[in-house]
Amino acid sequence: MDPSQLLKGVLDLAVLAVLRDADGYGYDVLRRLRAAGLEDVADASVYGTLRRLFAGGALTSYVQPSEEGPHRKYYGLNQTGLDLLAESTKTWNHFSDTMSGLLRKEAA
Amino acid sequence: MNSTVTGAVATYLAQIRAELNDLPPGELEDVLDDVSGHLTEVAAEFDGEPTAAALQERLGTPREYADELRSAAGYPPRTHSMDHASAQASAGQALRWGVIAGTVGPFFLVVGIFSWSRDASAFFGLIGLAVLFGAAYLGVRALRGNDPRTVLDTPRGVAAANSIRELIQQLPPHLRQELVAIGQPVWWVARGVVGGGGFFALFGAGAVTVVGALAGAAVSIWIGRRTQQDRRWLWYLVPLNVVAAVAVPAGLAASFILGSNGPFLFSNGDDSRGRSSGYNYQNGLTLDGEQITNIYPFDEQGRQVKVLLYTQSGAALRLDLQDCATLYPGTESHSGVSNFFPLPEVQHDPNGTTDAENCKDSTKAPFTPRLAPTTTPTPTPSTPSPKPSSGVTLTVSPTR
């Protein structure tokens, strides 16, 4: 099974999750996803996801000057984002449990 | 942010922009801000600047990148509608008007600045200004409210942008950054000072010129900052920059050569208004390039006479005095110039001990003229008069 196909459905959740602890700019979010083990995530899709979550009102955005060069646009969760994260987490856990149970039954 | 990416990264970014140019302008700028940041970070992963091939290896083609971004962001699929075609057409038109404003207008303006007479200056200057602002206005109107960067999506715009980028890439990276960081504000001030100062210098007074130069610098900085926010100003600014690019070095060179005569091309005296020949401009009377300091009139019999000289317009033909009263200014008022020839000159003491007490003036010619044989000059109409190729040139400053 192609992990990148699976990733498409849960990228929103993954992005919300890495922004829960600290705000981040695009490349930073990308790095955190990779560090968490999602190595197949495509660069452009992360940026697209950030834009969509921002347009949907789940994220705030602000610009901060960077010491190394150009300014960086940071994204962070607002209340809508936190709610969305909680709800999506519930959905994911339910789905994951269901799938795991199904697979266990099949294996048994 | 977009302005800091260079080379293959800039090209890659421009291609993504072209792929996404059907998005609303605000969203397009926002997402490209992110993408430009991404590309900067990715470029930093390489040693030195990445090549186009290396970027594609890492990120996929610009189209793949744009498509992935589009689907993840939930943007509508790419539309190649009539809208897009007409936007391209209007962008092409805007580019054409911009090129006219940027070449034809400055050409006439520069011809006007360096014209031989005031009338010609005014004539060509007006034509230049009319073409410059007319074409720039039509260019902005041709955009029809579209983002000015759509010009870069037209085939010619892409070619022009790429060739400019290649030129810029010839510069070492640190010099490039310094040019933007230091060179830009210096340029804004310089073009404002020369533009504003030069304009008011046409009307004479030095104080007005200084105020004009300061005002010009302020306006120039304001316009510069304004243009960074609204790129439509480029249609006016680029042509004016072309004019300034010619006038600023010329103005600096002229002020360098003229030295104390003033910082601007046109400020070295009333008679030089609107003229660019300030380089070899001199006050006074010259014969074949040699400065004339005195005139010794003789009558037909070879006797020295005293005369008052006037020009054809009745102005007194005055020269600087080199007499005792000028050398040792006493109590009597003394204008320092005279049109009563020969002028008295200080008679130098052979011992070299001339001072205010024993200074003597002389009007005696230091030579005896070789008089031509006393043939009465009967002008014959058939023979042409001697060629006026060499002769007296007079440039008198009446204020002195």
JSON list of N, CA and C in Angstrom, two decimals, chain B residues 214-274:
[
{"chain": "B", "resi": 214, "resn": "LEU", "atom": "N", "xyz": [16.44, 69.30, -2.20]},
{"chain": "B", "resi": 214, "resn": "LEU", "atom": "CA", "xyz": [15.96, 68.61, -0.99]},
{"chain": "B", "resi": 214, "resn": "LEU", "atom": "C", "xyz": [14.55, 68.07, -1.21]},
{"chain": "B", "resi": 215, "resn": "ALA", "atom": "N", "xyz": [13.69, 68.92, -1.79]},
{"chain": "B", "resi": 215, "resn": "ALA", "atom": "CA", "xyz": [12.33, 68.48, -2.06]},
{"chain": "B", "resi": 215, "resn": "ALA", "atom": "C", "xyz": [12.34, 67.30, -3.03]},
{"chain": "B", "resi": 216, "resn": "GLY", "atom": "N", "xyz": [13.20, 67.39, -4.04]},
{"chain": "B", "resi": 216, "resn": "GLY", "atom": "CA", "xyz": [13.30, 66.31, -5.02]},
{"chain": "B", "resi": 216, "resn": "GLY", "atom": "C", "xyz": [13.69, 65.00, -4.37]},
{"chain": "B", "resi": 217, "resn": "ALA", "atom": "N", "xyz": [14.65, 65.06, -3.44]},
{"chain": "B", "resi": 217, "resn": "ALA", "atom": "CA", "xyz": [15.08, 63.84, -2.75]},
{"chain": "B", "resi": 217, "resn": "ALA", "atom": "C", "xyz": [13.92, 63.25, -1.94]},
{"chain": "B", "resi": 218, "resn": "ALA", "atom": "N", "xyz": [13.17, 64.12, -1.26]},
{"chain": "B", "resi": 218, "resn": "ALA", "atom": "CA", "xyz": [12.05, 63.65, -0.45]},
{"chain": "B", "resi": 218, "resn": "ALA", "atom": "C", "xyz": [11.00, 62.98, -1.33]},
{"chain": "B", "resi": 219, "resn": "VAL", "atom": "N", "xyz": [10.65, 63.65, -2.43]},
{"chain": "B", "resi": 219, "resn": "VAL", "atom": "CA", "xyz": [9.64, 63.10, -3.35]},
{"chain": "B", "resi": 219, "resn": "VAL", "atom": "C", "xyz": [10.13, 61.77, -3.92]},
{"chain": "B", "resi": 220, "resn": "SER", "atom": "N", "xyz": [11.40, 61.73, -4.27]},
{"chain": "B", "resi": 220, "resn": "SER", "atom": "CA", "xyz": [11.95, 60.52, -4.88]},
{"chain": "B", "resi": 220, "resn": "SER", "atom": "C", "xyz": [11.88, 59.33, -3.92]},
{"chain": "B", "resi": 221, "resn": "ILE", "atom": "N", "xyz": [12.18, 59.58, -2.64]},
{"chain": "B", "resi": 221, "resn": "ILE", "atom": "CA", "xyz": [12.11, 58.50, -1.65]},
{"chain": "B", "resi": 221, "resn": "ILE", "atom": "C", "xyz": [10.66, 58.04, -1.47]},
{"chain": "B", "resi": 222, "resn": "TRP", "atom": "N", "xyz": [9.76, 59.02, -1.42]},
{"chain": "B", "resi": 222, "resn": "TRP", "atom": "CA", "xyz": [8.34, 58.68, -1.26]},
{"chain": "B", "resi": 222, "resn": "TRP", "atom": "C", "xyz": [7.86, 57.81, -2.42]},
{"chain": "B", "resi": 223, "resn": "ILE", "atom": "N", "xyz": [8.23, 58.22, -3.64]},
{"chain": "B", "resi": 223, "resn": "ILE", "atom": "CA", "xyz": [7.81, 57.46, -4.82]},
{"chain": "B", "resi": 223, "resn": "ILE", "atom": "C", "xyz": [8.42, 56.06, -4.78]},
{"chain": "B", "resi": 224, "resn": "GLY", "atom": "N", "xyz": [9.69, 55.98, -4.36]},
{"chain": "B", "resi": 224, "resn": "GLY", "atom": "CA", "xyz": [10.35, 54.68, -4.29]},
{"chain": "B", "resi": 224, "resn": "GLY", "atom": "C", "xyz": [9.61, 53.72, -3.36]},
{"chain": "B", "resi": 225, "resn": "ARG", "atom": "N", "xyz": [9.23, 54.23, -2.19]},
{"chain": "B", "resi": 225, "resn": "ARG", "atom": "CA", "xyz": [8.54, 53.38, -1.22]},
{"chain": "B", "resi": 225, "resn": "ARG", "atom": "C", "xyz": [7.14, 53.02, -1.73]},
{"chain": "B", "resi": 226, "resn": "ARG", "atom": "N", "xyz": [6.51, 53.99, -2.34]},
{"chain": "B", "resi": 226, "resn": "ARG", "atom": "CA", "xyz": [5.17, 53.81, -2.90]},
{"chain": "B", "resi": 226, "resn": "ARG", "atom": "C", "xyz": [5.17, 52.69, -3.94]},
{"chain": "B", "resi": 227, "resn": "THR", "atom": "N", "xyz": [6.20, 52.71, -4.78]},
{"chain": "B", "resi": 227, "resn": "THR", "atom": "CA", "xyz": [6.29, 51.74, -5.87]},
{"chain": "B", "resi": 227, "resn": "THR", "atom": "C", "xyz": [6.49, 50.34, -5.34]},
{"chain": "B", "resi": 228, "resn": "GLN", "atom": "N", "xyz": [7.12, 50.22, -4.17]},
{"chain": "B", "resi": 228, "resn": "GLN", "atom": "CA", "xyz": [7.30, 48.89, -3.61]},
{"chain": "B", "resi": 228, "resn": "GLN", "atom": "C", "xyz": [5.95, 48.29, -3.22]},
{"chain": "B", "resi": 229, "resn": "GLN", "atom": "N", "xyz": [4.98, 49.17, -2.93]},
{"chain": "B", "resi": 229, "resn": "GLN", "atom": "CA", "xyz": [3.67, 48.66, -2.54]},
{"chain": "B", "resi": 229, "resn": "GLN", "atom": "C", "xyz": [2.76, 48.45, -3.74]},
{"chain": "B", "resi": 230, "resn": "ASP", "atom": "N", "xyz": [2.78, 49.40, -4.67]},
{"chain": "B", "resi": 230, "resn": "ASP", "atom": "CA", "xyz": [1.91, 49.30, -5.84]},
{"chain": "B", "resi": 230, "resn": "ASP", "atom": "C", "xyz": [2.78, 49.33, -7.09]},
{"chain": "B", "resi": 231, "resn": "ARG", "atom": "N", "xyz": [2.94, 48.16, -7.70]},
{"chain": "B", "resi": 231, "resn": "ARG", "atom": "CA", "xyz": [3.89, 48.06, -8.80]},
{"chain": "B", "resi": 231, "resn": "ARG", "atom": "C", "xyz": [3.40, 48.75, -10.06]},
{"chain": "B", "resi": 232, "resn": "ARG", "atom": "N", "xyz": [2.15, 49.22, -10.06]},
{"chain": "B", "resi": 232, "resn": "ARG", "atom": "CA", "xyz": [1.69, 49.92, -11.26]},
{"chain": "B", "resi": 232, "resn": "ARG", "atom": "C", "xyz": [2.47, 51.21, -11.49]},
{"chain": "B", "resi": 233, "resn": "TRP", "atom": "N", "xyz": [3.03, 51.74, -10.39]},
{"chain": "B", "resi": 233, "resn": "TRP", "atom": "CA", "xyz": [3.83, 52.96, -10.52]},
{"chain": "B", "resi": 233, "resn": "TRP", "atom": "C", "xyz": [5.05, 52.73, -11.40]},
{"chain": "B", "resi": 234, "resn": "LEU", "atom": "N", "xyz": [5.42, 51.47, -11.58]},
{"chain": "B", "resi": 234, "resn": "LEU", "atom": "CA", "xyz": [6.60, 51.16, -12.39]},
{"chain": "B", "resi": 234, "resn": "LEU", "atom": "C", "xyz": [6.50, 51.77, -13.78]},
{"chain": "B", "resi": 235, "resn": "TRP", "atom": "N", "xyz": [5.25, 51.83, -14.29]},
{"chain": "B", "resi": 235, "resn": "TRP", "atom": "CA", "xyz": [5.08, 52.35, -15.65]},
{"chain": "B", "resi": 235, "resn": "TRP", "atom": "C", "xyz": [5.56, 53.79, -15.76]},
{"chain": "B", "resi": 236, "resn": "TYR", "atom": "N", "xyz": [5.44, 54.54, -14.66]},
{"chain": "B", "resi": 236, "resn": "TYR", "atom": "CA", "xyz": [5.94, 55.91, -14.66]},
{"chain": "B", "resi": 236, "resn": "TYR", "atom": "C", "xyz": [7.39, 55.97, -14.21]},
{"chain": "B", "resi": 237, "resn": "LEU", "atom": "N", "xyz": [7.71, 55.11, -13.28]},
{"chain": "B", "resi": 237, "resn": "LEU", "atom": "CA", "xyz": [9.00, 55.23, -12.62]},
{"chain": "B", "resi": 237, "resn": "LEU", "atom": "C", "xyz": [10.15, 54.73, -13.49]},
{"chain": "B", "resi": 238, "resn": "VAL", "atom": "N", "xyz": [9.95, 53.62, -14.17]},
{"chain": "B", "resi": 238, "resn": "VAL", "atom": "CA", "xyz": [11.05, 53.08, -14.97]},
{"chain": "B", "resi": 238, "resn": "VAL", "atom": "C", "xyz": [11.52, 54.08, -16.03]},
{"chain": "B", "resi": 239, "resn": "PRO", "atom": "N", "xyz": [10.58, 54.70, -16.80]},
{"chain": "B", "resi": 239, "resn": "PRO", "atom": "CA", "xyz": [11.05, 55.71, -17.77]},
{"chain": "B", "resi": 239, "resn": "PRO", "atom": "C", "xyz": [11.78, 56.86, -17.11]},
{"chain": "B", "resi": 240, "resn": "LEU", "atom": "N", "xyz": [11.26, 57.34, -15.97]},
{"chain": "B", "resi": 240, "resn": "LEU", "atom": "CA", "xyz": [11.92, 58.45, -15.29]},
{"chain": "B", "resi": 240, "resn": "LEU", "atom": "C", "xyz": [13.31, 58.03, -14.79]},
{"chain": "B", "resi": 241, "resn": "ASN", "atom": "N", "xyz": [13.42, 56.77, -14.39]},
{"chain": "B", "resi": 241, "resn": "ASN", "atom": "CA", "xyz": [14.72, 56.27, -13.97]},
{"chain": "B", "resi": 241, "resn": "ASN", "atom": "C", "xyz": [15.70, 56.27, -15.13]},
{"chain": "B", "resi": 242, "resn": "VAL", "atom": "N", "xyz": [15.19, 55.94, -16.32]},
{"chain": "B", "resi": 242, "resn": "VAL", "atom": "CA", "xyz": [16.08, 55.95, -17.48]},
{"chain": "B", "resi": 242, "resn": "VAL", "atom": "C", "xyz": [16.62, 57.36, -17.70]},
{"chain": "B", "resi": 243, "resn": "VAL", "atom": "N", "xyz": [15.73, 58.36, -17.59]},
{"chain": "B", "resi": 243, "resn": "VAL", "atom": "CA", "xyz": [16.17, 59.75, -17.74]},
{"chain": "B", "resi": 243, "resn": "VAL", "atom": "C", "xyz": [17.21, 60.07, -16.69]},
{"chain": "B", "resi": 244, "resn": "ALA", "atom": "N", "xyz": [16.90, 59.70, -15.44]},
{"chain": "B", "resi": 244, "resn": "ALA", "atom": "CA", "xyz": [17.82, 60.02, -14.34]},
{"chain": "B", "resi": 244, "resn": "ALA", "atom": "C", "xyz": [19.14, 59.30, -14.50]},
{"chain": "B", "resi": 245, "resn": "ALA", "atom": "N", "xyz": [19.09, 58.07, -15.06]},
{"chain": "B", "resi": 245, "resn": "ALA", "atom": "CA", "xyz": [20.33, 57.31, -15.23]},
{"chain": "B", "resi": 245, "resn": "ALA", "atom": "C", "xyz": [21.28, 58.04, -16.17]},
{"chain": "B", "resi": 246, "resn": "VAL", "atom": "N", "xyz": [20.73, 58.84, -17.09]},
{"chain": "B", "resi": 246, "resn": "VAL", "atom": "CA", "xyz": [21.59, 59.62, -17.98]},
{"chain": "B", "resi": 246, "resn": "VAL", "atom": "C", "xyz": [21.96, 60.94, -17.31]},
{"chain": "B", "resi": 247, "resn": "ALA", "atom": "N", "xyz": [20.98, 61.58, -16.67]},
{"chain": "B", "resi": 247, "resn": "ALA", "atom": "CA", "xyz": [21.19, 62.93, -16.14]},
{"chain": "B", "resi": 247, "resn": "ALA", "atom": "C", "xyz": [22.05, 62.94, -14.89]},
{"chain": "B", "resi": 248, "resn": "VAL", "atom": "N", "xyz": [21.93, 61.92, -14.05]},
{"chain": "B", "resi": 248, "resn": "VAL", "atom": "CA", "xyz": [22.69, 61.94, -12.79]},
{"chain": "B", "resi": 248, "resn": "VAL", "atom": "C", "xyz": [24.20, 61.89, -13.04]},
{"chain": "B", "resi": 249, "resn": "PRO", "atom": "N", "xyz": [24.71, 60.92, -13.84]},
{"chain": "B", "resi": 249, "resn": "PRO", "atom": "CA", "xyz": [26.15, 60.93, -14.09]},
{"chain": "B", "resi": 249, "resn": "PRO", "atom": "C", "xyz": [26.59, 62.22, -14.79]},
{"chain": "B", "resi": 250, "resn": "ALA", "atom": "N", "xyz": [25.77, 62.71, -15.74]},
{"chain": "B", "resi": 250, "resn": "ALA", "atom": "CA", "xyz": [26.13, 63.94, -16.45]},
{"chain": "B", "resi": 250, "resn": "ALA", "atom": "C", "xyz": [26.19, 65.11, -15.48]},
{"chain": "B", "resi": 251, "resn": "GLY", "atom": "N", "xyz": [25.19, 65.19, -14.58]},
{"chain": "B", "resi": 251, "resn": "GLY", "atom": "CA", "xyz": [25.16, 66.27, -13.60]},
{"chain": "B", "resi": 251, "resn": "GLY", "atom": "C", "xyz": [26.35, 66.21, -12.66]},
{"chain": "B", "resi": 252, "resn": "LEU", "atom": "N", "xyz": [26.68, 65.00, -12.20]},
{"chain": "B", "resi": 252, "resn": "LEU", "atom": "CA", "xyz": [27.82, 64.85, -11.30]},
{"chain": "B", "resi": 252, "resn": "LEU", "atom": "C", "xyz": [29.12, 65.21, -12.02]},
{"chain": "B", "resi": 253, "resn": "ALA", "atom": "N", "xyz": [29.25, 64.75, -13.26]},
{"chain": "B", "resi": 253, "resn": "ALA", "atom": "CA", "xyz": [30.47, 65.04, -14.01]},
{"chain": "B", "resi": 253, "resn": "ALA", "atom": "C", "xyz": [30.60, 66.54, -14.23]},
{"chain": "B", "resi": 254, "resn": "ALA", "atom": "N", "xyz": [29.49, 67.18, -14.57]},
{"chain": "B", "resi": 254, "resn": "ALA", "atom": "CA", "xyz": [29.52, 68.62, -14.83]},
{"chain": "B", "resi": 254, "resn": "ALA", "atom": "C", "xyz": [29.91, 69.37, -13.56]},
{"chain": "B", "resi": 255, "resn": "SER", "atom": "N", "xyz": [29.31, 68.98, -12.43]},
{"chain": "B", "resi": 255, "resn": "SER", "atom": "CA", "xyz": [29.61, 69.70, -11.20]},
{"chain": "B", "resi": 255, "resn": "SER", "atom": "C", "xyz": [31.05, 69.44, -10.79]},
{"chain": "B", "resi": 256, "resn": "PHE", "atom": "N", "xyz": [31.56, 68.26, -11.11]},
{"chain": "B", "resi": 256, "resn": "PHE", "atom": "CA", "xyz": [32.95, 67.95, -10.79]},
{"chain": "B", "resi": 256, "resn": "PHE", "atom": "C", "xyz": [33.88, 68.84, -11.61]},
{"chain": "B", "resi": 257, "resn": "ILE", "atom": "N", "xyz": [33.56, 68.97, -12.90]},
{"chain": "B", "resi": 257, "resn": "ILE", "atom": "CA", "xyz": [34.44, 69.74, -13.79]},
{"chain": "B", "resi": 257, "resn": "ILE", "atom": "C", "xyz": [34.32, 71.23, -13.50]},
{"chain": "B", "resi": 258, "resn": "LEU", "atom": "N", "xyz": [33.10, 71.68, -13.24]},
{"chain": "B", "resi": 258, "resn": "LEU", "atom": "CA", "xyz": [32.90, 73.10, -13.01]},
{"chain": "B", "resi": 258, "resn": "LEU", "atom": "C", "xyz": [33.36, 73.51, -11.62]},
{"chain": "B", "resi": 259, "resn": "GLY", "atom": "N", "xyz": [33.55, 72.52, -10.76]},
{"chain": "B", "resi": 259, "resn": "GLY", "atom": "CA", "xyz": [34.07, 72.82, -9.43]},
{"chain": "B", "resi": 259, "resn": "GLY", "atom": "C", "xyz": [33.19, 73.79, -8.68]},
{"chain": "B", "resi": 260, "resn": "SER", "atom": "N", "xyz": [33.77, 74.94, -8.31]},
{"chain": "B", "resi": 260, "resn": "SER", "atom": "CA", "xyz": [33.07, 75.86, -7.43]},
{"chain": "B", "resi": 260, "resn": "SER", "atom": "C", "xyz": [31.90, 76.54, -8.12]},
{"chain": "B", "resi": 261, "resn": "ASN", "atom": "N", "xyz": [31.78, 76.35, -9.40]},
{"chain": "B", "resi": 261, "resn": "ASN", "atom": "CA", "xyz": [30.72, 77.05, -10.11]},
{"chain": "B", "resi": 261, "resn": "ASN", "atom": "C", "xyz": [29.33, 76.58, -9.72]},
{"chain": "B", "resi": 262, "resn": "GLY", "atom": "N", "xyz": [29.25, 75.47, -9.03]},
{"chain": "B", "resi": 262, "resn": "GLY", "atom": "CA", "xyz": [27.94, 75.03, -8.58]},
{"chain": "B", "resi": 262, "resn": "GLY", "atom": "C", "xyz": [27.74, 73.56, -8.84]},
{"chain": "B", "resi": 263, "resn": "PRO", "atom": "N", "xyz": [26.86, 72.97, -8.07]},
{"chain": "B", "resi": 263, "resn": "PRO", "atom": "CA", "xyz": [26.72, 71.52, -8.14]},
{"chain": "B", "resi": 263, "resn": "PRO", "atom": "C", "xyz": [25.92, 71.04, -9.33]},
{"chain": "B", "resi": 264, "resn": "PHE", "atom": "N", "xyz": [25.33, 71.91, -10.08]},
{"chain": "B", "resi": 264, "resn": "PHE", "atom": "CA", "xyz": [24.43, 71.42, -11.12]},
{"chain": "B", "resi": 264, "resn": "PHE", "atom": "C", "xyz": [24.82, 71.88, -12.51]},
{"chain": "B", "resi": 265, "resn": "LEU", "atom": "N", "xyz": [24.32, 71.10, -13.40]},
{"chain": "B", "resi": 265, "resn": "LEU", "atom": "CA", "xyz": [24.65, 71.29, -14.80]},
{"chain": "B", "resi": 265, "resn": "LEU", "atom": "C", "xyz": [24.37, 72.70, -15.27]},
{"chain": "B", "resi": 266, "resn": "PHE", "atom": "N", "xyz": [23.29, 73.29, -14.80]},
{"chain": "B", "resi": 266, "resn": "PHE", "atom": "CA", "xyz": [22.84, 74.53, -15.43]},
{"chain": "B", "resi": 266, "resn": "PHE", "atom": "C", "xyz": [23.04, 75.75, -14.55]},
{"chain": "B", "resi": 267, "resn": "SER", "atom": "N", "xyz": [23.81, 75.63, -13.46]},
{"chain": "B", "resi": 267, "resn": "SER", "atom": "CA", "xyz": [23.78, 76.72, -12.50]},
{"chain": "B", "resi": 267, "resn": "SER", "atom": "C", "xyz": [24.98, 77.64, -12.60]},
{"chain": "B", "resi": 268, "resn": "ASN", "atom": "N", "xyz": [25.74, 77.58, -13.68]},
{"chain": "B", "resi": 268, "resn": "ASN", "atom": "CA", "xyz": [26.94, 78.41, -13.72]},
{"chain": "B", "resi": 268, "resn": "ASN", "atom": "C", "xyz": [26.71, 79.70, -14.49]},
{"chain": "B", "resi": 269, "resn": "GLY", "atom": "N", "xyz": [25.71, 80.43, -14.10]},
{"chain": "B", "resi": 269, "resn": "GLY", "atom": "CA", "xyz": [25.51, 81.74, -14.71]},
{"chain": "B", "resi": 269, "resn": "GLY", "atom": "C", "xyz": [24.28, 81.78, -15.59]},
{"chain": "B", "resi": 270, "resn": "ASP", "atom": "N", "xyz": [23.74, 82.98, -15.73]},
{"chain": "B", "resi": 270, "resn": "ASP", "atom": "CA", "xyz": [22.46, 83.13, -16.42]},
{"chain": "B", "resi": 270, "resn": "ASP", "atom": "C", "xyz": [22.54, 82.68, -17.87]},
{"chain": "B", "resi": 271, "resn": "ASP", "atom": "N", "xyz": [23.66, 83.01, -18.53]},
{"chain": "B", "resi": 271, "resn": "ASP", "atom": "CA", "xyz": [23.72, 82.78, -19.96]},
{"chain": "B", "resi": 271, "resn": "ASP", "atom": "C", "xyz": [23.79, 81.31, -20.33]},
{"chain": "B", "resi": 272, "resn": "SER", "atom": "N", "xyz": [24.09, 80.48, -19.37]},
{"chain": "B", "resi": 272, "resn": "SER", "atom": "CA", "xyz": [24.27, 79.07, -19.71]},
{"chain": "B", "resi": 272, "resn": "SER", "atom": "C", "xyz": [22.99, 78.28, -19.49]},
{"chain": "B", "resi": 273, "resn": "ARG", "atom": "N", "xyz": [21.92, 78.96, -19.19]},
{"chain": "B", "resi": 273, "resn": "ARG", "atom": "CA", "xyz": [20.65, 78.26, -18.98]},
{"chain": "B", "resi": 273, "resn": "ARG", "atom": "C", "xyz": [20.33, 77.32, -20.12]},
{"chain": "B", "resi": 274, "resn": "GLY", "atom": "N", "xyz": [19.98, 76.10, -19.76]},
{"chain": "B", "resi": 274, "resn": "GLY", "atom": "CA", "xyz": [19.52, 75.17, -20.77]},
{"chain": "B", "resi": 274, "resn": "GLY", "atom": "C", "xyz": [20.62, 74.71, -21.70]}
]
